[in-house]
Short mmCIF file of C-alpha atoms and ligand atoms in Angstrom, two decimals:
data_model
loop_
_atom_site.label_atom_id
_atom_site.label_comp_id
_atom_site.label_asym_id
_atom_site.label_seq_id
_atom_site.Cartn_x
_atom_site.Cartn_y
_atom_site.Cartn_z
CA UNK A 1 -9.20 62.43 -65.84
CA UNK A 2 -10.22 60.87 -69.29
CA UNK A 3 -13.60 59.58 -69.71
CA UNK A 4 -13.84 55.68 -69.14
CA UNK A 5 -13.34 53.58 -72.31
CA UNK A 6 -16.11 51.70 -73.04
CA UNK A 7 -16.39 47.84 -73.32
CA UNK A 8 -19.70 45.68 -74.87
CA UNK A 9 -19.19 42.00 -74.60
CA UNK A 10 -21.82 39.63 -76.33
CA UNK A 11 -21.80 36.48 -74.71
CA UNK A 12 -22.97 33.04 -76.51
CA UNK A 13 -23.48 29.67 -75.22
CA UNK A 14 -22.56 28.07 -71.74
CA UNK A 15 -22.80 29.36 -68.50
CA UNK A 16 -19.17 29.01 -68.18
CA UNK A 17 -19.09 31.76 -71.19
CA UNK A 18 -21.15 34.28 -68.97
CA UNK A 19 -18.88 33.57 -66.18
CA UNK A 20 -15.66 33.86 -68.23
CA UNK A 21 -17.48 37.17 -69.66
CA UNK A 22 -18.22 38.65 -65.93
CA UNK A 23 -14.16 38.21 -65.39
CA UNK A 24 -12.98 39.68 -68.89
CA UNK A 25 -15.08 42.60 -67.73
CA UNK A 26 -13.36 43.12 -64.60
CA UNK A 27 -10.33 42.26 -65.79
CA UNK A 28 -10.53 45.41 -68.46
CA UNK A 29 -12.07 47.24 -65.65
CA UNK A 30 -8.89 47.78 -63.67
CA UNK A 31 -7.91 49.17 -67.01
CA UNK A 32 -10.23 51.87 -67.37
CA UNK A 33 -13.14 50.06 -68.76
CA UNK A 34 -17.05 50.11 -68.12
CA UNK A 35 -19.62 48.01 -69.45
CA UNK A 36 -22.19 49.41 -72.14
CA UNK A 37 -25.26 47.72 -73.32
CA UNK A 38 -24.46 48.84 -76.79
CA UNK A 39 -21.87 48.37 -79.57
CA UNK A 40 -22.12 51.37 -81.67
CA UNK A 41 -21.09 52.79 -77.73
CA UNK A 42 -18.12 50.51 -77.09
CA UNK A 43 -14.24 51.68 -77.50
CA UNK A 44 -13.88 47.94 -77.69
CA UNK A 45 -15.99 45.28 -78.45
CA UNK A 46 -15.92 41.34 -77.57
CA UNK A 47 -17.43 38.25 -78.76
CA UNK A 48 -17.34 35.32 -76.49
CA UNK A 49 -17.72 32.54 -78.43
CA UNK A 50 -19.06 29.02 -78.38
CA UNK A 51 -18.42 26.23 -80.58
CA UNK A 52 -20.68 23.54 -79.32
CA UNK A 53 -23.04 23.64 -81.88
CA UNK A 54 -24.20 24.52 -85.36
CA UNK A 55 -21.94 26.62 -87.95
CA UNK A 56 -20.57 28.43 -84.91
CA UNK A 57 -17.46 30.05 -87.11
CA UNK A 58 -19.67 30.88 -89.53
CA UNK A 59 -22.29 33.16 -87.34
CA UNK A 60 -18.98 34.98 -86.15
CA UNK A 61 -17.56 36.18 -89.40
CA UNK A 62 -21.21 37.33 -90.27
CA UNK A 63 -21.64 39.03 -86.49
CA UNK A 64 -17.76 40.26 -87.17
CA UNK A 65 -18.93 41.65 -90.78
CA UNK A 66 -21.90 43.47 -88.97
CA UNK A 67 -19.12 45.79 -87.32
CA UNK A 68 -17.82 46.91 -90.95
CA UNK A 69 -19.53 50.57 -90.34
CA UNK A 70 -18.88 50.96 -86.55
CA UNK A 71 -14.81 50.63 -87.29
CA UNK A 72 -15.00 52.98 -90.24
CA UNK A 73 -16.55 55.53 -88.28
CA UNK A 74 -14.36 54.78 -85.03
CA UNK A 75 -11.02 53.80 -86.23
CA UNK A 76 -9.80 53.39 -82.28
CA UNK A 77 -12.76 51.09 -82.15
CA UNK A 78 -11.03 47.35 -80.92
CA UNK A 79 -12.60 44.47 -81.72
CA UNK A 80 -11.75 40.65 -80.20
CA UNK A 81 -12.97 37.49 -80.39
CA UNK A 82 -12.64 34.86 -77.58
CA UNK A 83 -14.39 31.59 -76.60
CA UNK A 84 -14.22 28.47 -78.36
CA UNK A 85 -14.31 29.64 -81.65
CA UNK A 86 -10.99 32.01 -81.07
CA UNK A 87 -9.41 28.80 -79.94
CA UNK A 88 -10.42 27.22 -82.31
CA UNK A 89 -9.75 29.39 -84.85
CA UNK A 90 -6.98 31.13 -83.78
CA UNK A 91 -5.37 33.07 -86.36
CA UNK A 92 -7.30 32.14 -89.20
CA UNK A 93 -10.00 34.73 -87.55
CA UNK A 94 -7.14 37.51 -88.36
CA UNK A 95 -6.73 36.68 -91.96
CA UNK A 96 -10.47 35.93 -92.99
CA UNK A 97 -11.43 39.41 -91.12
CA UNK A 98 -9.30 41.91 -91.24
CA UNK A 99 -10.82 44.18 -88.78
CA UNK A 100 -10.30 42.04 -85.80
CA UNK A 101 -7.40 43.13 -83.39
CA UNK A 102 -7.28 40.75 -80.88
CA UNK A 103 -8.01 36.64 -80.55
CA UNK A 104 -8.09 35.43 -77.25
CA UNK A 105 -8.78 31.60 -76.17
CA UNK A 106 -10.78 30.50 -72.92
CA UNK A 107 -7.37 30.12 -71.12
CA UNK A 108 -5.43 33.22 -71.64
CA UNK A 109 -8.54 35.47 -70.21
CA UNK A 110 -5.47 37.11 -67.12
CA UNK A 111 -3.40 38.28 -70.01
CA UNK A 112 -6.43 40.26 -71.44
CA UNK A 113 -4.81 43.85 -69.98
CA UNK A 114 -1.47 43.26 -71.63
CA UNK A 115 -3.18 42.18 -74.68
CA UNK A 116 -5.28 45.28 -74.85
CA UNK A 117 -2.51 47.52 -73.96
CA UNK A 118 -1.06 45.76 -77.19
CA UNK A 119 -4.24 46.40 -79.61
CA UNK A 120 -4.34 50.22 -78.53
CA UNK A 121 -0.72 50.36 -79.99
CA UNK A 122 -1.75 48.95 -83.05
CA UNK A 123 -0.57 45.28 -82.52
CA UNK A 124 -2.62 42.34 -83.64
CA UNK A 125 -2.36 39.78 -80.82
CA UNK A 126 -3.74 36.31 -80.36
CA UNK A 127 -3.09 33.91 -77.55
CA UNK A 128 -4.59 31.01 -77.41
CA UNK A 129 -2.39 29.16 -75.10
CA UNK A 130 -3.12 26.60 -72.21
CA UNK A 131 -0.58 28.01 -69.92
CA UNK A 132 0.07 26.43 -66.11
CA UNK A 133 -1.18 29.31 -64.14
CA UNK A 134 -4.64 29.79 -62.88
CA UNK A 135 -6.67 32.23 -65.33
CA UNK A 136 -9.07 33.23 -62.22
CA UNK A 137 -6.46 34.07 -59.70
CA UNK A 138 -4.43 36.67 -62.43
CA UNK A 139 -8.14 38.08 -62.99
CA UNK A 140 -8.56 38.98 -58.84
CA UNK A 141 -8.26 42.75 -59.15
CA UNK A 142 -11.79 43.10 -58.98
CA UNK A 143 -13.43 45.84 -57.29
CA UNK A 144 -15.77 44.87 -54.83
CA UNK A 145 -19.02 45.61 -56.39
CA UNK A 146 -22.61 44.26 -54.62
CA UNK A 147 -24.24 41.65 -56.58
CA UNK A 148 -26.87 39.65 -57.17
CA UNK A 149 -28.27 36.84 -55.11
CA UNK A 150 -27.28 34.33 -57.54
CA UNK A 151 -23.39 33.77 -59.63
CA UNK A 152 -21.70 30.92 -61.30
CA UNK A 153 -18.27 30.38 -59.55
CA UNK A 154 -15.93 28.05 -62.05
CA UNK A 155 -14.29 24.99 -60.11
CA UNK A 156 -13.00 23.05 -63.07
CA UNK A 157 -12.42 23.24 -66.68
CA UNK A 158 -12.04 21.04 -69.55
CA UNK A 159 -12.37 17.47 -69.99
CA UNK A 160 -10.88 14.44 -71.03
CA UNK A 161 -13.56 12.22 -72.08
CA UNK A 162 -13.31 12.76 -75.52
CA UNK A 163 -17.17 12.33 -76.85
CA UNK A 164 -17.06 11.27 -80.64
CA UNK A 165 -19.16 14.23 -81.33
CA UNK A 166 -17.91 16.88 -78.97
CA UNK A 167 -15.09 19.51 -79.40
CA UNK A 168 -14.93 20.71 -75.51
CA UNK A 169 -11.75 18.37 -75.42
CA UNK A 170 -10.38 20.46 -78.16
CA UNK A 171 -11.40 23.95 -77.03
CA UNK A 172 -11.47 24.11 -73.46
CA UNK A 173 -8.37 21.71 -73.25
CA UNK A 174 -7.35 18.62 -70.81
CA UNK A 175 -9.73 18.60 -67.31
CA UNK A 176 -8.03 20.70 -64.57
CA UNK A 177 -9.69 21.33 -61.25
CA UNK A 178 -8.97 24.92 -59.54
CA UNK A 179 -7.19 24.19 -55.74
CA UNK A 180 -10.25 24.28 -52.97
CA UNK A 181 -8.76 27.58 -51.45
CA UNK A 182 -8.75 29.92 -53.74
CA UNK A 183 -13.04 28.51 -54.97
CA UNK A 184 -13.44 29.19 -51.05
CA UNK A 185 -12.34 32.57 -51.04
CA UNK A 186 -13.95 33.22 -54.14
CA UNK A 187 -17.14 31.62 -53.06
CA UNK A 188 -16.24 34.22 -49.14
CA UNK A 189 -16.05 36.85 -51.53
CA UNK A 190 -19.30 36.54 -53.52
CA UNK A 191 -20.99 36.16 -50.23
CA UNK A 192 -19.95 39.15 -48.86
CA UNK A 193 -21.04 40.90 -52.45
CA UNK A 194 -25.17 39.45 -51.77
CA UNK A 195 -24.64 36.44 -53.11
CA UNK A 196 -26.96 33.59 -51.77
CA UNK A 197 -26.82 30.97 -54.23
CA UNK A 198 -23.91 29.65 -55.92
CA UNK A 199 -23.50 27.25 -59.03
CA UNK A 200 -20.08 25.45 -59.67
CA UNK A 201 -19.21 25.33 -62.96
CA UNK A 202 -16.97 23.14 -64.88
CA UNK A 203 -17.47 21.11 -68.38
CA UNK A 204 -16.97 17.71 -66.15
CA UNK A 205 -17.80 19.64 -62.88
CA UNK A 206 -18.51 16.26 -60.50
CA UNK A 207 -15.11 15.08 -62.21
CA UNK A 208 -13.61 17.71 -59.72
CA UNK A 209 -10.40 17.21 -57.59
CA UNK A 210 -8.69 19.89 -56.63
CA UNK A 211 -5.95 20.62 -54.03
CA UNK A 212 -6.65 21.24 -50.48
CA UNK A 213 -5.27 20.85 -47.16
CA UNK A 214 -4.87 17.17 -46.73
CA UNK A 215 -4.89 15.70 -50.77
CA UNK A 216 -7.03 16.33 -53.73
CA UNK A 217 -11.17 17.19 -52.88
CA UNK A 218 -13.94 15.37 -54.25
CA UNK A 219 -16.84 17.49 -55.53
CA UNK A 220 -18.73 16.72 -52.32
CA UNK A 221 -16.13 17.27 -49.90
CA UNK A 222 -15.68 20.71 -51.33
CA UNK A 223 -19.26 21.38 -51.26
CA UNK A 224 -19.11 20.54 -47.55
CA UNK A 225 -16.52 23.14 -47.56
CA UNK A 226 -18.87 25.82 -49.03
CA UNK A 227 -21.75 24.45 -47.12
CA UNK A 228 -19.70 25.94 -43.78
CA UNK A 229 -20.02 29.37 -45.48
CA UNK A 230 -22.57 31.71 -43.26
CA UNK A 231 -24.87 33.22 -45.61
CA UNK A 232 -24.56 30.66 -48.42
CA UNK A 233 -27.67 29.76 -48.42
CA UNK A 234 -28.08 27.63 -51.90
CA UNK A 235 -25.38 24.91 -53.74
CA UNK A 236 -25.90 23.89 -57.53
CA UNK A 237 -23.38 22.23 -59.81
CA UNK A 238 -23.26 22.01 -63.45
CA UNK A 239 -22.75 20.12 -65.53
CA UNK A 240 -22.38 16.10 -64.60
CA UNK A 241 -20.93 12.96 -66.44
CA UNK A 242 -23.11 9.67 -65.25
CA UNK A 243 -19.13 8.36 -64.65
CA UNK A 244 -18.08 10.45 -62.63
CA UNK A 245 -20.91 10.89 -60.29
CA UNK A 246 -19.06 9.50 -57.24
CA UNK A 247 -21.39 7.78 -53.66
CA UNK A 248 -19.96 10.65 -51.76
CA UNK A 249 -21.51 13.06 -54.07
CA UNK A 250 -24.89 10.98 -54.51
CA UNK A 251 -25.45 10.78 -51.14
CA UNK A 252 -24.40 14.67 -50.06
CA UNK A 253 -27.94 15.54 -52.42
CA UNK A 254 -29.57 13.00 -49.37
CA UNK A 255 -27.78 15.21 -46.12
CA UNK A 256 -26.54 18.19 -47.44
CA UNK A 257 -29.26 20.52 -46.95
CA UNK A 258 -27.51 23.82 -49.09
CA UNK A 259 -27.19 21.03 -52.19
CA UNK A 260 -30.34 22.04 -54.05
CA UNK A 261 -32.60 18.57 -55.38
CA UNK A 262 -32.03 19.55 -59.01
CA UNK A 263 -29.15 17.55 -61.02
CA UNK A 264 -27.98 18.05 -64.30
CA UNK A 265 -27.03 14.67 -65.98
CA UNK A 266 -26.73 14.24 -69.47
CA UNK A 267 -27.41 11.10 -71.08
CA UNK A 268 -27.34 11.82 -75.04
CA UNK A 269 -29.01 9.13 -75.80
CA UNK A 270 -30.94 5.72 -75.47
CA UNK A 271 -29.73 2.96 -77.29
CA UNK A 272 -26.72 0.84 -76.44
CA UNK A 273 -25.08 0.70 -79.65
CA UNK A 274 -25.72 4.78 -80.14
CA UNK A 275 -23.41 5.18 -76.50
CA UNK A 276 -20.59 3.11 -77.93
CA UNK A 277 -20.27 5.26 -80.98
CA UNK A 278 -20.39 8.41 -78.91
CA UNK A 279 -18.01 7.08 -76.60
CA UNK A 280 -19.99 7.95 -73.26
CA UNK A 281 -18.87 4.40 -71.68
CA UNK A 282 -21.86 4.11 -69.59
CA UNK A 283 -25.01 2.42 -70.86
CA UNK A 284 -28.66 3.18 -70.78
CA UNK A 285 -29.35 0.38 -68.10
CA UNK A 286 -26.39 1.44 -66.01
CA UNK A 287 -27.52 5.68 -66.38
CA UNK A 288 -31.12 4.23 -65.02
CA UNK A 289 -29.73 2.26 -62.22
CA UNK A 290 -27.69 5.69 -61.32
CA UNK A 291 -30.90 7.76 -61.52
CA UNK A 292 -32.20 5.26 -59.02
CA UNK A 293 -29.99 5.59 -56.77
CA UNK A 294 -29.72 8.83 -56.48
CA UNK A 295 -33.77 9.17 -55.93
CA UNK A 296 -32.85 6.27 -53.39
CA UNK A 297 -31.14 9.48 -51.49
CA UNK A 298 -33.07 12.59 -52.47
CA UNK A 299 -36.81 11.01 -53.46
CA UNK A 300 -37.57 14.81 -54.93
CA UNK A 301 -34.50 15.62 -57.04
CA UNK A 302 -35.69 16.62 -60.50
CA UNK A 303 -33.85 15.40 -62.89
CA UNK A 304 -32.53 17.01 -66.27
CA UNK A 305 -30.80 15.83 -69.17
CA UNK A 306 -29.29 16.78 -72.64
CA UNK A 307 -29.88 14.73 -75.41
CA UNK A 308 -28.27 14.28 -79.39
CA UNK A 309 -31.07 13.17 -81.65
CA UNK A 310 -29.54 11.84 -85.81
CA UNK A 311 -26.19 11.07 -84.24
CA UNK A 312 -23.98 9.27 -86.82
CA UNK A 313 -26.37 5.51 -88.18
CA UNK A 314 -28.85 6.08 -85.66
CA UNK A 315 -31.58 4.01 -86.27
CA UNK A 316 -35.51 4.37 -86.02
CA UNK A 317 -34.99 1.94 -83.29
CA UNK A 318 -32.59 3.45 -81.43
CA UNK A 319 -33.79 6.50 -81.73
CA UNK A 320 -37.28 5.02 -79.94
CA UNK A 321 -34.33 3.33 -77.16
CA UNK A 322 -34.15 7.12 -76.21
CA UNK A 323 -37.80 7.95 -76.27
CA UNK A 324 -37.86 4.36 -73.59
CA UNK A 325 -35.38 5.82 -71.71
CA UNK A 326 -36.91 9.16 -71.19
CA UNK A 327 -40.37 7.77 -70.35
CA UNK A 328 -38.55 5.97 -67.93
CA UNK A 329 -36.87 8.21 -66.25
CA UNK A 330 -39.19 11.29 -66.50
CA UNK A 331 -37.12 14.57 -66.51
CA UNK A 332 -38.03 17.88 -65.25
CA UNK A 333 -36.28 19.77 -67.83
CA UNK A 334 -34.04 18.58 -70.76
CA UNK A 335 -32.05 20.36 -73.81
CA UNK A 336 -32.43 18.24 -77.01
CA UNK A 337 -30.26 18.76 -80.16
CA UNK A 338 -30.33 17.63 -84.04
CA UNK A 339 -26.49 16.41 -84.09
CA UNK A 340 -24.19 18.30 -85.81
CA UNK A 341 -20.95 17.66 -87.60
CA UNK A 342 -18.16 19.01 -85.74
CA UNK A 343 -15.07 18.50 -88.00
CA UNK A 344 -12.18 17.41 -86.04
CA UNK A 345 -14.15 15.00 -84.03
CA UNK A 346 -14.61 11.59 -84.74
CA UNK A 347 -18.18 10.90 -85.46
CA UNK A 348 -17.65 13.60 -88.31
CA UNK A 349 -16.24 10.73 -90.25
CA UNK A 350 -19.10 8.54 -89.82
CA UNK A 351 -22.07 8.16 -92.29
CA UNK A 352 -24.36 10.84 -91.06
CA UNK A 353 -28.32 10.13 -90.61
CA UNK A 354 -30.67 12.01 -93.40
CA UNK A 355 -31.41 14.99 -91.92
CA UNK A 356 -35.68 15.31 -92.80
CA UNK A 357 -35.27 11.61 -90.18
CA UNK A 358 -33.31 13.64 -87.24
CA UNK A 359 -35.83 16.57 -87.93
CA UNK A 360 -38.62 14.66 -87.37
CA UNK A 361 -37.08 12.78 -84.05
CA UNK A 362 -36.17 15.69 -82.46
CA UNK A 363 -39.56 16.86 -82.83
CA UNK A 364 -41.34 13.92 -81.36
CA UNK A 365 -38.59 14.01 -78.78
CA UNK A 366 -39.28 17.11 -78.11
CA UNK A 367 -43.04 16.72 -77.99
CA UNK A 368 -41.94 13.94 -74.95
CA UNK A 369 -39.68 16.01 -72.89
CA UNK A 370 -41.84 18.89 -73.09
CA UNK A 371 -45.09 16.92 -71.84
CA UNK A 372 -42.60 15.52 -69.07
CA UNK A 373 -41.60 18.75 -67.76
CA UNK A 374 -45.19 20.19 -67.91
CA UNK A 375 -46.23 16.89 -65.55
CA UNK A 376 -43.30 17.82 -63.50
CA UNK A 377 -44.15 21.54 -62.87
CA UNK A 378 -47.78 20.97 -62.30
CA UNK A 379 -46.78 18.25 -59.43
CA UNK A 380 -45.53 20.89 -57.73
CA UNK A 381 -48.86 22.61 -57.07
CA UNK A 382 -50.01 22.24 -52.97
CA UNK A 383 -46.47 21.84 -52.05
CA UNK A 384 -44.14 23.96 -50.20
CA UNK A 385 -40.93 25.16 -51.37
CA UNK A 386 -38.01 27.45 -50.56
CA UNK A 387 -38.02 30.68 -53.57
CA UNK A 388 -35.22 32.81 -53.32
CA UNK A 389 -36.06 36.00 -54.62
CA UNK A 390 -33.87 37.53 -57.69
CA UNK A 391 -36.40 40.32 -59.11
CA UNK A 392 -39.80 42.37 -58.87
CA UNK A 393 -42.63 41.17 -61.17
CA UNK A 394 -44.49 43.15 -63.57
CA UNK A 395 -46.72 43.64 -60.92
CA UNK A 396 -47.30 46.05 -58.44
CA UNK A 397 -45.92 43.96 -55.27
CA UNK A 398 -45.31 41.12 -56.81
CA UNK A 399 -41.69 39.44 -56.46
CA UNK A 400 -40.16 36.48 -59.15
CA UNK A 401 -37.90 34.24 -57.70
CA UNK A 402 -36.36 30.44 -58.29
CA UNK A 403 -37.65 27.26 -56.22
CA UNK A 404 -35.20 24.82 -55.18
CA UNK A 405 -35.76 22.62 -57.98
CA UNK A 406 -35.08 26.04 -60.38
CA UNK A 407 -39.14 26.76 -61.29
CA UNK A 408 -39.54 30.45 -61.67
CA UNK A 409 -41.94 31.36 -59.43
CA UNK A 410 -43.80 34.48 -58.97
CA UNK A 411 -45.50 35.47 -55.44
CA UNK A 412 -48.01 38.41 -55.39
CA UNK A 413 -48.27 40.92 -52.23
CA UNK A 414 -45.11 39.90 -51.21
CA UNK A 415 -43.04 41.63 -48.87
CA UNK A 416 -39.81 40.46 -49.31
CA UNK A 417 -36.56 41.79 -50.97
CA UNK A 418 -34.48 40.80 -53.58
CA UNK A 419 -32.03 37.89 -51.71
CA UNK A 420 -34.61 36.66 -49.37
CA UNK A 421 -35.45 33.50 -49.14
CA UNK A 422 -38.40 32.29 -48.09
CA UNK A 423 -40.76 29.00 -47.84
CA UNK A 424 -43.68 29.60 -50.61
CA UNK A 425 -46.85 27.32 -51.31
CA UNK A 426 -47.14 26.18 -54.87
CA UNK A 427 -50.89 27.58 -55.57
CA UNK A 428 -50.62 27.08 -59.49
CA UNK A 429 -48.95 26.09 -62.35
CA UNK A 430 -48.37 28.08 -66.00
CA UNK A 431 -46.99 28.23 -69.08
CA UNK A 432 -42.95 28.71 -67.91
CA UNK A 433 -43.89 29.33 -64.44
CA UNK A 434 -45.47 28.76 -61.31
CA UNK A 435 -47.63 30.98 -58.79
CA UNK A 436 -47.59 30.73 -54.82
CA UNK A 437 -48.14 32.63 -51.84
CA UNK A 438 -46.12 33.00 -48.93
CA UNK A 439 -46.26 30.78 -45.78
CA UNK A 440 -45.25 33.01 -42.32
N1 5AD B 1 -24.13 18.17 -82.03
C1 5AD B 1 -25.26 18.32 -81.28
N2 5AD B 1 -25.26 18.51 -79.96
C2 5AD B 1 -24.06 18.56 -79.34
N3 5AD B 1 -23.73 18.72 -78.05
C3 5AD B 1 -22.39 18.72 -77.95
N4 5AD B 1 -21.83 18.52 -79.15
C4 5AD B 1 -22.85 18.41 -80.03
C5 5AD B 1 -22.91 18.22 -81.44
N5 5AD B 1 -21.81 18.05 -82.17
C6 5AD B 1 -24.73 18.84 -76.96
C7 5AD B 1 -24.62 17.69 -75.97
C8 5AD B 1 -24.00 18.34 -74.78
C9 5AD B 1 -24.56 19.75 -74.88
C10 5AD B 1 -23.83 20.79 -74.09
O1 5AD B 1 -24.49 20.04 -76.26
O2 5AD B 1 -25.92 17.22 -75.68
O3 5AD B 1 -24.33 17.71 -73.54
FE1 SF4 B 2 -18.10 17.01 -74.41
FE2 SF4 B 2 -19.37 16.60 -72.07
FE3 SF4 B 2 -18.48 14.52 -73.55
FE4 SF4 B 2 -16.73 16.12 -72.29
S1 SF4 B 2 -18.27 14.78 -71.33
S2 SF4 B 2 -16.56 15.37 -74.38
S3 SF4 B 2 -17.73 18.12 -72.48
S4 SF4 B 2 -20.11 16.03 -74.10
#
C-alpha cells in the first residue's frame, strides 16, 4: 500500500470556511488523503478563502507566491484555491499564478475528488458553479472519526439581501436552506462522534426554511427538532439578520432550554440615514425595540453585534448615532470594522469617508464595545453557569471550558473530562476569561 498523500488546508475567515474546510478534508480523505499541520509536508495544498474584507485577492497571490520554492522542489506538489476569493476570481487566479492547479468555489466542494483526480493528471480545473444538488450530502463518505464536544453543522447558505457593501450575495450565491432531514442526521451523526454542542451555520442562518415532513421549517421549529436529540446538550446559531428574526424563534431563546442565551445580531450601524445606504431595511429604533423583546423572553441573553465604522458619507453625527445605539443596547461582545471598498458592490460607487476620520471612529468605537464587554464579563462573577468542558488548562488539574453565554472559563481541581458539562460558580473575572469552581 502507498503511503497516504498528504493534504494542508489554511483556512481564513468565517466559521462557515472552517466548516467547509472540515468537509474538503474528508472529502479528499476517501481519496487517500491525511491532514498535515505543515505545507512544505503536503502533496497538496489548499487555501480557503474569504473575501469579506480588506484586499482579500491580494493576500492570496502573495500567500500563493510564498509556495514558489515548495513546487520547484515537489513538482507533484497540487496547489488550489477555494472560498470566496476562487469564486470570485475564478480563472483569473490561473492566469495571474501560474502554479495553481485547481480553483474551486464554495459550492462545488462534492466534486473536489473528481477534480483532484483531474490535477494529478495534469489538468487545470476550476468550477465555480452553483449547481442544484446538495454540496454536504455528495461529501457523506466520511469515516466515522470521534470528535470534539463542540462542531459547526451548516443549515443554510447564501443570501439575498444584497447589503450595499457586502459581496456574500455574490460569492456564496442566492439563500438556500438544506432539507431538515438530512441537518438531523447530520446533527445524529455528530452526536454519536462526542459532540455536545452544536452551532448552525448559515450567512442568513434565522432566514432558514428548509424542507421537512409537513412544509418548509422555520429556524425554531428545526431547533425543536434537534432539541429531541439525546445527548445534544447545547444549540447556537450564527449568524442573524434583525429581519428575519421571526416570534417563533424569539420566543424558543425564552422555553427552549438547549438554545444557549447568546445571539448574534448584527446591526452595522446607528444612524438612520447610514441603514438606508447600506440597504439593511430595518432602522436603529426598530433593531432596539427587537433587542427588547427578545430580553422580554430571555432577561440574560448577551447580546453581540458587528458593526461598519467610515461607511460611504458617514457623518461625525452618525457615526456618534452608533456610539447611542451601542450604549443603549450594551453588547457582550461585538466585531467592529473600518469599511472597505468591495468593487462590485454598490456602496463602492459612493464618495468614500477620509480614511484618518474612520480610523479614529473605529478606535473610539472600539474603546466603547470593549469597556461594554469587560462590564458584561465581570457581571458574571457570583453567578452560576453551565461550562462545558473542551480542553485541559495549563495547569495541573485545571480544565477550560465555554459558559452558556460563550465566556471561556477555566476551573481549577476539577475532575471532569473533556465533554462534561457541568454547573460552575463564576468566582472571578480576567483579561479574556473568567475563573470558577465547581458546584456538586
Ligand atoms: N467592509 C467592512 N466590513 C464588512 N463586513 C462585510 N462587508 C464589509 C465591508 N465591505 C462586515 C459586516 C458583516 C461582517 C461579517 O463583516 O459587519 O456583518
Ligand atoms: Fe452580507 Fe449579511 Fe447583508 Fe447578507 S445580510 S448581504 S451576508 S451583511
Amino acid at each position: 500500500m502507498s503511503a497516504p498523500k498528504k493534504l494542508f488546508i489554511k483556512t481564513y475567515g468565517c466559521q462557515m470556511n472552517v466548516y467547509d474546510s472540515e468537509r474538503m478534508a474528508e472529502a479528499l480523505g476517501g481519496e487517500g488523503y491525511v491532514e498535515t499541520k505543515s505545507a512544505e509536508d503536503a502533496d497538496m495544498i489548499l487555501l480557503n478563502t474569504c473575501h469579506i474584507r480588506e484586499k482579500a485577492a491580494e493576500k492570496v497571490y502573495s500567500e500563493l507566491g510564498r509556495f514558489k520554492g515548495l513546487k520547484a522542489e515537489k513538482p507533484d506538489l497540487k496547489i488550489g484555491v477555494a472560498g470566496c476569493v476562487a469564486q470570485a476570481e475564478g480563472e483569473e487566479i490561473m492566469r495571474r499564478q501560474p502554479l495553481v492547479d485547481l480553483v474551486v468555489g464554495p459550492q462545488s466542494y462534492h466534486r473536489l475528488p473528481e477534480m483532484e483526480a483531474k490535477a494529478r493528471a495534469g489538468e487545470k480545473v476550476l468550477d465555480t458553479d452553483f449547481p442544484e444538488e446538495d454540496k454536504f450530502e455528495k461529501l457523506k463518505n466520511r469515516p466515522k472519526a470521534k470528535r470534539g464536544p463542540t462542531a459547526f453543522l451548516t443549515v443554510q447558505e447564501g443570501c439575498d439581501k444584497f447589503c450595499a457593501f457586502c459581496v456574500v450575495p455574490y460569492t456564496r450565491g442566492a439563500e438556500v436552506s438544506r432539507p431538515a432531514d438530512r441537518i438531523l442526521r447530520e446533527a445524529q451523526d455528530l452526536v454519536e462522534r462526542g459532540v455536545r454542542e452544536i452551532t448552525l451555520l448559515g450567512q442568513n442562518v434565522n432566514a432558514y426554511h428548509g424542507a421537512g415532513p409537513n412544509g418548509d421549517l422555520t429556524l425554531a421549529q428545526l431547533i425543536w427538532e434537534l432539541d429531541k436529540i439525546d445527548g445534544l446538550e447545547r444549540i447556537r446559531f450564527t449568524t442573524s439578520h434583525p429581519n428575519d428574526m421571526q416570534d417563533d424563534l424569539i420566543e424558543a431563546h425564552g422555553t427552549c432550554a438547549k438554545l444557549m442565551p447568546y445571539l448574534h445580531l448584527p446591526v452595522q450601524a446607528g444612524s438612520d440615514k447610514i441603514l438606508k445606504r447600506m440597504n439593511r431595511s430595518h432602522t436603529a429604533e426598530s433593531y432596539i425595540r427587537l433587542i427588547e423583546r427578545i430580553r422580554a423572553a430571555r432577561p440574560d441573553i448577551l447580546i453581540s453585534g458587528d458593526f461598519i465604522v467610515g461607511f460611504p458619507e458617514e457623518t461625525e453625527e452618525d457615526f456618534q448615532a452608533t456610539m447611542d445605539l451601542v450604549e443603549e443596547v450594551k453588547y457582550g461582545t461585538a466585531y467592529s470594522f473600518k469599511y472597505s471598498t468591495r468593487p462590485g458592490t454598490p456602496a463602492a460607487e459612493r464618495p468614500q469617508v477620509d480614511p484618518a476620520a474612520a480610523d479614529d471612529r473605529l478606535q473610539r468605537l472600539q474603546a466603547l464595545l470593549t469597556r461594554q464587554q469587560r462590564e458584561v464579563q465581570d457581571s458574571m462573577v457570583g453567578r452560576e453557569v453551565g461550562v462545558l468542558f473542551e480542553k485541559a488548562g495549563r495547569f495541573p488539574g485545571q480544565m477550560v471550558g465555554k459558559s452558556d453565554y460563550l465566556h471561556a472559563v477555566h476551573v481549577a481541581d476539577c475532575d471532569r473530562q473533556i465533554g462534561d458539562l457541568a454547573r460552575v460558580r463564576i468566582v472571578s473575572s480576567g483579561a479574556n476569561s473568567l475563573a470558577g469552581e465547581l458546584i456538586d
